[in-house]
Tab-separated table of C-alpha atoms and ligand atoms in Angstrom:
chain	number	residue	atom	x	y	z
A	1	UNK	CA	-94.586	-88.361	-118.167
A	2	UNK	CA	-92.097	-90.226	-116.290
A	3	UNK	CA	-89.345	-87.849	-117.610
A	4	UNK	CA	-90.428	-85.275	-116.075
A	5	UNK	CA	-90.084	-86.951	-112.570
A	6	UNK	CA	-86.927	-87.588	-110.980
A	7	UNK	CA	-85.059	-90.574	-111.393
A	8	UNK	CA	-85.437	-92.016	-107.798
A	9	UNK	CA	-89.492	-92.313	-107.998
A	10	UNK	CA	-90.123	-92.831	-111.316
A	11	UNK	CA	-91.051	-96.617	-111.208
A	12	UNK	CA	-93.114	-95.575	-107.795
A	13	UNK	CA	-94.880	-92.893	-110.146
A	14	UNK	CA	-95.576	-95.567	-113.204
A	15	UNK	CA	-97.408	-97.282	-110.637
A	16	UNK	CA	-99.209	-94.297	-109.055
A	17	UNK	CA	-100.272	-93.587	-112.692
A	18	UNK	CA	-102.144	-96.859	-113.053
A	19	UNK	CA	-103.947	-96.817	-109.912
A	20	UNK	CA	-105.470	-93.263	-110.822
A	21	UNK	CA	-106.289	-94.635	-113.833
A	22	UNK	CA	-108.301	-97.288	-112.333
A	23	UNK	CA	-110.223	-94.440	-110.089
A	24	UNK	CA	-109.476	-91.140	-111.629
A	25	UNK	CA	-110.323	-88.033	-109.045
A	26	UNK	CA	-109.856	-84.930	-109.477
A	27	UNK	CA	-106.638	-83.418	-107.128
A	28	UNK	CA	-106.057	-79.794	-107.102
A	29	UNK	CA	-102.948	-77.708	-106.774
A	30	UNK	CA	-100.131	-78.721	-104.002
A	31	UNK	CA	-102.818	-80.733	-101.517
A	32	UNK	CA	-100.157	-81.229	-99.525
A	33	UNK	CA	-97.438	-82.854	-101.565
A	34	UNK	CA	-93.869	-81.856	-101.489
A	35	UNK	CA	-93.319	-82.927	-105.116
A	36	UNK	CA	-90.286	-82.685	-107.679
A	37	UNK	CA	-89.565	-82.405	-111.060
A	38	UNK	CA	-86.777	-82.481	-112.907
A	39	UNK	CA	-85.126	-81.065	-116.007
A	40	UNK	CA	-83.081	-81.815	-118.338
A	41	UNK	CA	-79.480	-82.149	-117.038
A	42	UNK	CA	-80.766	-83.666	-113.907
A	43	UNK	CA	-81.355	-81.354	-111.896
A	44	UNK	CA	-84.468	-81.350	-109.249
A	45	UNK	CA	-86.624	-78.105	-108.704
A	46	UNK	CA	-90.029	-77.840	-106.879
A	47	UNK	CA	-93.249	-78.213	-108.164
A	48	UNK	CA	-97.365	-78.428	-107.599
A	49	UNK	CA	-99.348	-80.746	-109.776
A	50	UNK	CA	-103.510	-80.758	-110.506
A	51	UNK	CA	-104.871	-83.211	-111.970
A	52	UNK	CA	-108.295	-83.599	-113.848
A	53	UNK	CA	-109.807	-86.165	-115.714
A	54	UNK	CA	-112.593	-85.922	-118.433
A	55	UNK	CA	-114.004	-87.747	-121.127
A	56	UNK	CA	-114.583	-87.364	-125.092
A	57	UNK	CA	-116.277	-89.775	-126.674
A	58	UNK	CA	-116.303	-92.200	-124.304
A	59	UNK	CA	-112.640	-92.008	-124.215
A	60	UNK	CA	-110.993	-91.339	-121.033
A	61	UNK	CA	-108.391	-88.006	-120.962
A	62	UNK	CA	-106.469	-87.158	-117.856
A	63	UNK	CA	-105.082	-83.439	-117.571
A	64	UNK	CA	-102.109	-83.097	-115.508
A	65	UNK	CA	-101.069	-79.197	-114.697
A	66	UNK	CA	-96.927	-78.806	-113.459
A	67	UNK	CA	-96.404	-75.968	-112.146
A	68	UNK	CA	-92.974	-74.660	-111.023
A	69	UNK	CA	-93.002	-73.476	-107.131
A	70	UNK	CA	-89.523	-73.492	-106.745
A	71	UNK	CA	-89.035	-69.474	-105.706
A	72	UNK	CA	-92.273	-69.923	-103.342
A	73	UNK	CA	-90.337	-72.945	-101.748
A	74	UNK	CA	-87.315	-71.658	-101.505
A	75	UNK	CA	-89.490	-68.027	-99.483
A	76	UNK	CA	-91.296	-70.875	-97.366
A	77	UNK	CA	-88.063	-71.882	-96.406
A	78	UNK	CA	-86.364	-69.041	-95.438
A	79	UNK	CA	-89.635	-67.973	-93.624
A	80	UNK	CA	-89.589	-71.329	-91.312
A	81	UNK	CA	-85.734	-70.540	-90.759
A	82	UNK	CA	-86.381	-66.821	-89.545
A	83	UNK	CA	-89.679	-68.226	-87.509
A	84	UNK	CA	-87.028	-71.193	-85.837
A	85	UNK	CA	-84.745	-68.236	-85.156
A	86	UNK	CA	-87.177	-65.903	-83.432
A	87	UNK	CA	-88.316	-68.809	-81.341
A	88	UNK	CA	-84.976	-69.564	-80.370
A	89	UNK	CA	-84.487	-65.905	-79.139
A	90	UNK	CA	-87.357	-65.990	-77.629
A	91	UNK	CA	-86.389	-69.092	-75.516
A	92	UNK	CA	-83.101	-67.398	-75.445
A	93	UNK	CA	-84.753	-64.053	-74.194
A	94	UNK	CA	-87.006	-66.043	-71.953
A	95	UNK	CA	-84.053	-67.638	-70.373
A	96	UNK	CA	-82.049	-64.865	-69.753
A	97	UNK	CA	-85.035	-62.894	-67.793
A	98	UNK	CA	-85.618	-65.885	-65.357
A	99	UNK	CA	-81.869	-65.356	-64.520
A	100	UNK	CA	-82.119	-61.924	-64.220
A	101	UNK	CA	-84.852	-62.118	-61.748
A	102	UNK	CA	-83.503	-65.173	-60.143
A	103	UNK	CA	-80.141	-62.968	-59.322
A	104	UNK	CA	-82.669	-59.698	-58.102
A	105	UNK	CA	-84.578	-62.366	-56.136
A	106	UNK	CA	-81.309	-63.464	-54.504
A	107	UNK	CA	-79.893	-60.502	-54.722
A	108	UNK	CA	-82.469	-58.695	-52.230
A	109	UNK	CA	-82.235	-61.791	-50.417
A	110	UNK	CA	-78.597	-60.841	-49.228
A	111	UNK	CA	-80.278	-57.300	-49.055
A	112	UNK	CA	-82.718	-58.417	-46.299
A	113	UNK	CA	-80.397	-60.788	-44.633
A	114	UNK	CA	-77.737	-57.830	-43.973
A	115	UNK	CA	-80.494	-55.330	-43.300
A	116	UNK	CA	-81.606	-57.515	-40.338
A	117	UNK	CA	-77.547	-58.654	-39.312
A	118	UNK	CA	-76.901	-54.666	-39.262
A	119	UNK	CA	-80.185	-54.345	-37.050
A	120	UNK	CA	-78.905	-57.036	-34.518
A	121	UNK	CA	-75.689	-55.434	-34.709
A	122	UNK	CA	-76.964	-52.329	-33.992
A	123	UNK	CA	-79.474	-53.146	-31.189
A	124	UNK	CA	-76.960	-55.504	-29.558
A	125	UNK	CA	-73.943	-53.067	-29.579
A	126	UNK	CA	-75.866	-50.280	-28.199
A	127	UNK	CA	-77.538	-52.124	-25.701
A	128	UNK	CA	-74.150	-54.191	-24.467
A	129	UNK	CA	-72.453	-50.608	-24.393
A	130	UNK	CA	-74.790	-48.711	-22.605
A	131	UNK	CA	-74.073	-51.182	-19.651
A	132	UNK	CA	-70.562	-50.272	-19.198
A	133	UNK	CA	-71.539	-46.667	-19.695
A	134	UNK	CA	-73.825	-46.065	-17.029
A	135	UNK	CA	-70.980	-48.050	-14.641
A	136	UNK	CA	-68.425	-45.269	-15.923
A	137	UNK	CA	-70.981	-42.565	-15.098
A	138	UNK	CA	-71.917	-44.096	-11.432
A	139	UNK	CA	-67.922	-44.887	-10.934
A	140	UNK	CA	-67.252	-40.770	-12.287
A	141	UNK	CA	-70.058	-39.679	-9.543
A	142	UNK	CA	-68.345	-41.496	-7.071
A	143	UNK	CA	-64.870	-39.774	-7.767
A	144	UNK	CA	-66.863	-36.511	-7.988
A	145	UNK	CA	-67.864	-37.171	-4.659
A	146	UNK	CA	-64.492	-38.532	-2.932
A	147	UNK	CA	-62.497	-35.214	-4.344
A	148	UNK	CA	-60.641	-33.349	-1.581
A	149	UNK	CA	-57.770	-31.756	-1.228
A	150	UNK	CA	-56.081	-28.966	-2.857
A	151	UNK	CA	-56.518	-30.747	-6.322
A	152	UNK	CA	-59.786	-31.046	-5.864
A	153	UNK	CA	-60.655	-28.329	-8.758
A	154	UNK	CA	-58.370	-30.000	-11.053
A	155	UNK	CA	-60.629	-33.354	-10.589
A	156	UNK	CA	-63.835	-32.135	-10.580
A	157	UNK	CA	-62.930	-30.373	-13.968
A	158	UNK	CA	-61.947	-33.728	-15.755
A	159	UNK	CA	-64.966	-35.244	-13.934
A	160	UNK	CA	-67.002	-32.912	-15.705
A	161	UNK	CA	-65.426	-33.816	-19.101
A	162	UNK	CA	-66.167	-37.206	-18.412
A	163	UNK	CA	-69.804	-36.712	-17.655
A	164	UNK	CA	-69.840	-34.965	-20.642
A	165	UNK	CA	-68.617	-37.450	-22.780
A	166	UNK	CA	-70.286	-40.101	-21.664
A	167	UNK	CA	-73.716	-38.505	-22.113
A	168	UNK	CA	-72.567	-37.948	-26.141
A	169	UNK	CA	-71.810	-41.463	-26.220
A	170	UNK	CA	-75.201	-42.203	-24.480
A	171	UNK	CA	-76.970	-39.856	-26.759
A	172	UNK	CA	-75.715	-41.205	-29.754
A	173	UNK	CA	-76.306	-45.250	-28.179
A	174	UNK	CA	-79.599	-43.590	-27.838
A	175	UNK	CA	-79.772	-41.937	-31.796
A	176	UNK	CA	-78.954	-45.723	-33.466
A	177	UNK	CA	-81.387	-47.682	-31.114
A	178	UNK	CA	-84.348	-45.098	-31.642
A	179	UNK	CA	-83.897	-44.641	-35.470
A	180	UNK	CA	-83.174	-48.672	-35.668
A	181	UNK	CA	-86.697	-49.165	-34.065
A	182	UNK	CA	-88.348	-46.487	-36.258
A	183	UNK	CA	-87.422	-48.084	-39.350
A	184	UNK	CA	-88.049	-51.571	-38.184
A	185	UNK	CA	-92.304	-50.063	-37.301
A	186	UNK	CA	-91.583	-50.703	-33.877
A	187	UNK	CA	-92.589	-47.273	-32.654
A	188	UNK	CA	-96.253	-46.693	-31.608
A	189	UNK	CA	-97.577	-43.302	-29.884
A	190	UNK	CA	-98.732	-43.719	-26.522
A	191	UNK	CA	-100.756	-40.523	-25.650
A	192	UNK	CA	-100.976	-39.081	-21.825
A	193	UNK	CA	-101.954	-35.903	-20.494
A	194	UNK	CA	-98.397	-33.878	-20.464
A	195	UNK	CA	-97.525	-30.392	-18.478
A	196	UNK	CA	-95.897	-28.463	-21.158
A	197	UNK	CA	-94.345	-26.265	-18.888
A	198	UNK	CA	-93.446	-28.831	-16.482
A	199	UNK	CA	-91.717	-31.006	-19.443
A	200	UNK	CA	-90.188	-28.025	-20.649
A	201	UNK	CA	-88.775	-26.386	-17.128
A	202	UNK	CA	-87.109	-29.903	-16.432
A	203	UNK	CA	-85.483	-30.078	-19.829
A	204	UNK	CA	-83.826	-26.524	-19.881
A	205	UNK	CA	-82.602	-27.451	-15.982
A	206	UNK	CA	-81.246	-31.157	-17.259
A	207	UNK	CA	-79.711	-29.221	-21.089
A	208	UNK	CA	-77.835	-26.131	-18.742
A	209	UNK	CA	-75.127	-28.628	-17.999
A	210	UNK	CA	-74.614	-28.704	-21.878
A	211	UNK	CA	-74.320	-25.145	-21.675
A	212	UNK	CA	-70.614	-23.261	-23.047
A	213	UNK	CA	-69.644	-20.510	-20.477
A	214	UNK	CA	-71.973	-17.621	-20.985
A	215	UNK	CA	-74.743	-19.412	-23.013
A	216	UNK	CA	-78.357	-19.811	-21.178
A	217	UNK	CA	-81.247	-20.999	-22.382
A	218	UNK	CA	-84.726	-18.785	-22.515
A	219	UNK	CA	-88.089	-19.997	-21.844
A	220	UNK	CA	-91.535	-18.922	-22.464
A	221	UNK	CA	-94.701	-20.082	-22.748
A	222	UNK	CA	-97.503	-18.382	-23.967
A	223	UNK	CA	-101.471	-19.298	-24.012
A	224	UNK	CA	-103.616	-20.442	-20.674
A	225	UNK	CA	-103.607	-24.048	-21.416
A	226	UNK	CA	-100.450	-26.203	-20.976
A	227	UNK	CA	-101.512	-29.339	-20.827
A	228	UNK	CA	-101.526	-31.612	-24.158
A	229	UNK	CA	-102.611	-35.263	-24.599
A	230	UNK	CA	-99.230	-36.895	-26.630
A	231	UNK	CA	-96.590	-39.140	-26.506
A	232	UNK	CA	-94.320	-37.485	-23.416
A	233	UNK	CA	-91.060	-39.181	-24.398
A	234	UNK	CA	-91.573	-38.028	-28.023
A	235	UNK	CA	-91.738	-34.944	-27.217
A	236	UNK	CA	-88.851	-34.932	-24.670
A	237	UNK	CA	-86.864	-36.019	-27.403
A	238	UNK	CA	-88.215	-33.607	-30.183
A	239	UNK	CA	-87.370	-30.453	-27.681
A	240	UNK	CA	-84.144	-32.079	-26.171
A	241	UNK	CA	-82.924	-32.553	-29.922
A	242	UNK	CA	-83.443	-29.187	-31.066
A	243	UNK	CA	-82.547	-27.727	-27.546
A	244	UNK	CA	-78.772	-29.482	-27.365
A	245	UNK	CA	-78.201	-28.442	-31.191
A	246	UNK	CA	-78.956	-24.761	-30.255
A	247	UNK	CA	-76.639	-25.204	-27.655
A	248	UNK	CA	-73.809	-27.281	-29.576
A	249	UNK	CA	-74.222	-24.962	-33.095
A	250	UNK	CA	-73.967	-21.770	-31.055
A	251	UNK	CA	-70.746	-19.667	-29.415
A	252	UNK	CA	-70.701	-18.947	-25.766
A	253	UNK	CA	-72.781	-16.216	-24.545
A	254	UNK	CA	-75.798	-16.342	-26.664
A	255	UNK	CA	-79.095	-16.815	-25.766
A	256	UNK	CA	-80.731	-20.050	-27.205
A	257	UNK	CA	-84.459	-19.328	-26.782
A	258	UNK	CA	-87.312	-21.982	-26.193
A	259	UNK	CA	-90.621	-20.825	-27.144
A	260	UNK	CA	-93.688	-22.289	-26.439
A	261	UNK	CA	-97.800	-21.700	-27.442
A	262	UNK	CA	-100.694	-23.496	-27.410
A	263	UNK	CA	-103.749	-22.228	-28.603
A	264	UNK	CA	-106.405	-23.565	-31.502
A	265	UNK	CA	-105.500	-27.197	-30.447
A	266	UNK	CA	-101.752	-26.999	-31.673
A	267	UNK	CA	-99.032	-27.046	-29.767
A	268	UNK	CA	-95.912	-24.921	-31.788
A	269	UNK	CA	-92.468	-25.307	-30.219
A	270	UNK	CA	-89.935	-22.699	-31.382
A	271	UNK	CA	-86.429	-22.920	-30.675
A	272	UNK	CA	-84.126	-19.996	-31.987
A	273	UNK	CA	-80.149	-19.905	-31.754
A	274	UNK	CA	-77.617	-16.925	-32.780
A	275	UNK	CA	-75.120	-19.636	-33.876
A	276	UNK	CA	-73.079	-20.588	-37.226
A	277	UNK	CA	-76.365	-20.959	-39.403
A	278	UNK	CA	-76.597	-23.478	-41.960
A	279	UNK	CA	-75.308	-22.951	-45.489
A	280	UNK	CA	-78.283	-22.725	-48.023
A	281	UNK	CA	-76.675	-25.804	-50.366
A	282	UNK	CA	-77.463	-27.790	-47.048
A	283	UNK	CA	-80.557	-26.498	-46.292
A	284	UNK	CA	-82.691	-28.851	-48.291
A	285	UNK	CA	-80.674	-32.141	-47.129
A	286	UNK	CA	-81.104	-31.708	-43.357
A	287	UNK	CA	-83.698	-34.147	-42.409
A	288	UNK	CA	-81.614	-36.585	-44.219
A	289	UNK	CA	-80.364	-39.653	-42.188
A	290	UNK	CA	-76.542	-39.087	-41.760
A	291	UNK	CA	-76.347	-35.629	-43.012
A	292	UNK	CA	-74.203	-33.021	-41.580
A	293	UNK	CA	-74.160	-29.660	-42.928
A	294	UNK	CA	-70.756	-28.284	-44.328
A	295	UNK	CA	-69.828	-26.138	-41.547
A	296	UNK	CA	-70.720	-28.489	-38.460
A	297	UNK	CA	-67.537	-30.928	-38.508
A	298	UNK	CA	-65.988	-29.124	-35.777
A	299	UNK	CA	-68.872	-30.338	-33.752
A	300	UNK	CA	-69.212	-33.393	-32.464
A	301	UNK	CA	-72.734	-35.766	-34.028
A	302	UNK	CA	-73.979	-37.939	-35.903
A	303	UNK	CA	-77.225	-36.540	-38.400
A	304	UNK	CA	-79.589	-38.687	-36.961
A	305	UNK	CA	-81.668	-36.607	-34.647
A	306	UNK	CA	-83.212	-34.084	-37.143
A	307	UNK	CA	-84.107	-37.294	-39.028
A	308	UNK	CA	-85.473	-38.930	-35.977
A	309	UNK	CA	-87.255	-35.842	-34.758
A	310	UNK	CA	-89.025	-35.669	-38.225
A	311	UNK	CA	-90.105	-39.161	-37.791
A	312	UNK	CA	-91.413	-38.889	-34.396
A	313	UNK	CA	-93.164	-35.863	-35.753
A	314	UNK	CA	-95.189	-37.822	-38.459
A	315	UNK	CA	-95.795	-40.225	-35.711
A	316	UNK	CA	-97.289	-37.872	-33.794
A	317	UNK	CA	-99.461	-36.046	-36.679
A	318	UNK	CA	-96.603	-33.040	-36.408
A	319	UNK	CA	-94.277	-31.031	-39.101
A	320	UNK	CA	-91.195	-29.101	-38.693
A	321	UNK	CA	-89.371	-26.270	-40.192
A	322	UNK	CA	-87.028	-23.923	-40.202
A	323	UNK	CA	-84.826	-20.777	-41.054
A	324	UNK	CA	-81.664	-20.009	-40.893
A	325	UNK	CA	-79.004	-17.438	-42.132
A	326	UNK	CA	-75.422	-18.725	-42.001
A	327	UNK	CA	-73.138	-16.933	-39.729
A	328	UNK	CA	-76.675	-15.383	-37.970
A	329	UNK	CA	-78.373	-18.033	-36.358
A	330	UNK	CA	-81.164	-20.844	-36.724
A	331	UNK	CA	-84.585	-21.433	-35.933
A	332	UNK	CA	-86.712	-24.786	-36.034
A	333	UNK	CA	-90.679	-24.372	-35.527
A	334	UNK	CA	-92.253	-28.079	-34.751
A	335	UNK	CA	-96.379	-27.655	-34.235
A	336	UNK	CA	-97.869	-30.985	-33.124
A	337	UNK	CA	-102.124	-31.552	-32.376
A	338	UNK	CA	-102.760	-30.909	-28.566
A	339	UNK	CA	-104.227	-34.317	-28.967
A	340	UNK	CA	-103.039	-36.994	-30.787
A	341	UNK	CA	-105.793	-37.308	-33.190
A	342	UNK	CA	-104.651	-40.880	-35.083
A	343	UNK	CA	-101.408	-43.092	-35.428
A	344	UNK	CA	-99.654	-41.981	-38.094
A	345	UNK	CA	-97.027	-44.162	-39.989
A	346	UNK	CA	-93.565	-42.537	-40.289
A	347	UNK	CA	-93.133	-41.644	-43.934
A	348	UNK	CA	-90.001	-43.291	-45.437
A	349	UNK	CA	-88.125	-40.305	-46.306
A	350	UNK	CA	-84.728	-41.704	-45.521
B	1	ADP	P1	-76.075	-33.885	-35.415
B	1	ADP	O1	-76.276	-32.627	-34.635
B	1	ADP	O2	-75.863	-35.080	-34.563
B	1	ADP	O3	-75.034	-33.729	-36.478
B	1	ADP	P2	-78.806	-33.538	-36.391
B	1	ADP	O4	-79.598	-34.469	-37.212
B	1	ADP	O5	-79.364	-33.110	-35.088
B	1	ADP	O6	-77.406	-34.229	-36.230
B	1	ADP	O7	-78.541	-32.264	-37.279
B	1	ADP	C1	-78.134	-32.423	-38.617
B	1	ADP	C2	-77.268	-31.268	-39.052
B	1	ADP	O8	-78.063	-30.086	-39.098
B	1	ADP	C3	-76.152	-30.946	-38.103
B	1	ADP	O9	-75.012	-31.747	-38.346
B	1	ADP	C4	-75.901	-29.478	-38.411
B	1	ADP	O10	-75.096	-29.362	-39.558
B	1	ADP	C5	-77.281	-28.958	-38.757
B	1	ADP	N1	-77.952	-28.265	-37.613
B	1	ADP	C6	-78.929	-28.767	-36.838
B	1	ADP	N2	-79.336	-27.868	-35.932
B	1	ADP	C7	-78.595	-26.745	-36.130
B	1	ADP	C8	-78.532	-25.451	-35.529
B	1	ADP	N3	-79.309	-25.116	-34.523
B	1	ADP	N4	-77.636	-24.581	-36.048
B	1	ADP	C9	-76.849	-24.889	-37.083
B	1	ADP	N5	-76.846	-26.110	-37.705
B	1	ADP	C10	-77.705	-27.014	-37.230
């Protein structure tokens, strides 16, 4: 036997031998043993032994079965190796994910962090430069006021530039603090009763200064009721916004017409221009924040107020739309509930 069984635990097997002789058992295939046998020229090579006893004539035989497991070994083997590899890309794998969302984590960390620094920045700078705006205006009032003499027509001219200017830097002040507190859910609808036609009479009067030479503005209203229960600076600011861009995307002497009608618990607001039209590319982008259609770089703005009249709009349970032909003129129809049925949420539409 002990030939068969490599050099190193032969004598350990001679002994093994006797003590199942002593208490033979039976011991079936592999049961766990990593065994070896070897051949000839020395070499080692896997194998399973059973082993049986029985006796003839009282004389004790025990049945030992090699077999040679060598190739199942060696497929054992290579199975535990893949099985250690795929574990270690899985830990690999695992590792690399909890990086990857450790850098998005951080990542829209910095996001938030410079989302609030711009909205400081914003809200501080048009706050601190509204101040020394409305001391320009009072100082320019002043001047207006002082001018006599025979250059008097001369000052009152540049005066009136400077009013001008002043009220576009105002506006726009105005544009970054509004849309900064609409995206930040800090807008809320506060419903009262509002004159329609009053609103409306004392917006046209305050928007003629805007006016170029020749332009005026038209106003109707049709339908016996006029009063509606909204939010009155909303909707000072809806019909201001589409008012001044009639005025500022139109030549001189055209009509820019302001139509009003209430009836079946809607209020619809129609504002019509014979002005430079917008291209139909632009068309679909112009509720976009910052968007300025092709043709309008002549004109001063910014692209916020079509955005921000959209989102006062689904504030106030409105829609808007429009038509326009380019080179023919524009027209935006905004129809808001007479009465501010719930508190909607702006949508996030950029
Ligand atoms: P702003 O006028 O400050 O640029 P708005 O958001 O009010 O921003 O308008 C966005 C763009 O829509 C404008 O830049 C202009 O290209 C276009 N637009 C708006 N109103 C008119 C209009 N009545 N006629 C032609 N183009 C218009």
């Amino acid at each position: 036997m002990e030939t068969l069984i490599p050099e190193a635990v032969r004598s350990r097997h001679q002994q093994q031998r006797s003590d199942y002789q002593r208490d033979p058992h039976q011991r079936p295939m592999g049961s766990g043993l990593e065994l070896n046998g070897q051949r000839r020229d020395g070499t080692t090579f896997a194998v399973e032994v059973s082993l049986n006893h029985f006796a003839v004539n009282d004389q004790r035989y025990v049945m030992g079965l090699v077999s040679d497991v060598s190739r199942r070994r060696h497929a054992e083997r290579a199975l535990q190796r893949t099985n250690q590899e795929l574990e270690q890309r899985v830990e690999q794998r695992t590792a690399e994910l909890k990086q990857a969302e450790q850098s998005v984590r951080e990542a829209l960390e910095a996001e938030k962090e410079l989302n609030s620094l711009k909205s400081r920045f914003v809200s501080m700078a048009s706050h601190e430069f509204r101040t020394p705006l409305s001391t320009i205006m009072s100082s320019v009032d002043l001047i207006a006021r002082y001018a006599e003499g025979p250059q008097k027509d001369k000052v009152e001219r540049h005066v009136a530039k400077i009013r001008g200017k002043v009220r576009e830097l105002t506006t726009m002040l105005n544009d970054f603090l509004s849309l900064d507190k609409l995206e930040q859910g800090m807008v809320r609808c506060t419903p009262q009763e509002v004159d329609v036609v009053h609103l409306c009479i004392e917006l046209v009067e305050e928007l003629r200064s805007l006016c170029k030479p020749g332009q005026e503005i038209d106003f109707d209203h049709e339908g016996h009721d006029r009063v509606v229960v909204q939010d009155k600076q909303m909707l000072a600011h809806i019909l201001s916004n589409l008012l001044s861009n009639a005025i500022k995307y139109s030549p001189e002497n055209e009509l820019v017409l302001l139509r009003t009608r209430l009836a079946d618990g809607s209020l619809t607001i129609e504002v019509s221009d014979r002005g430079m039209g917008i291209p139909k590319e632009d068309q679909q982008h112009l509720f976009e924040r910052f968007f300025r259609a092709s043709n309008a770089f002549t004109v001063q703005g910014t692209g916020l107020g079509l955005n921000i009249v959209r989102k006062y709009l689904d504030l106030m349970g409105g829609h808007i739309s429009f038509t326009s032909e380019p080179g023919q003129g524009t027209t935006f129809v905004a129809t808001i509930p007479q009465h501010v049925t719930h508190e909607a949420h702006p949508a996030d539409r950029g």
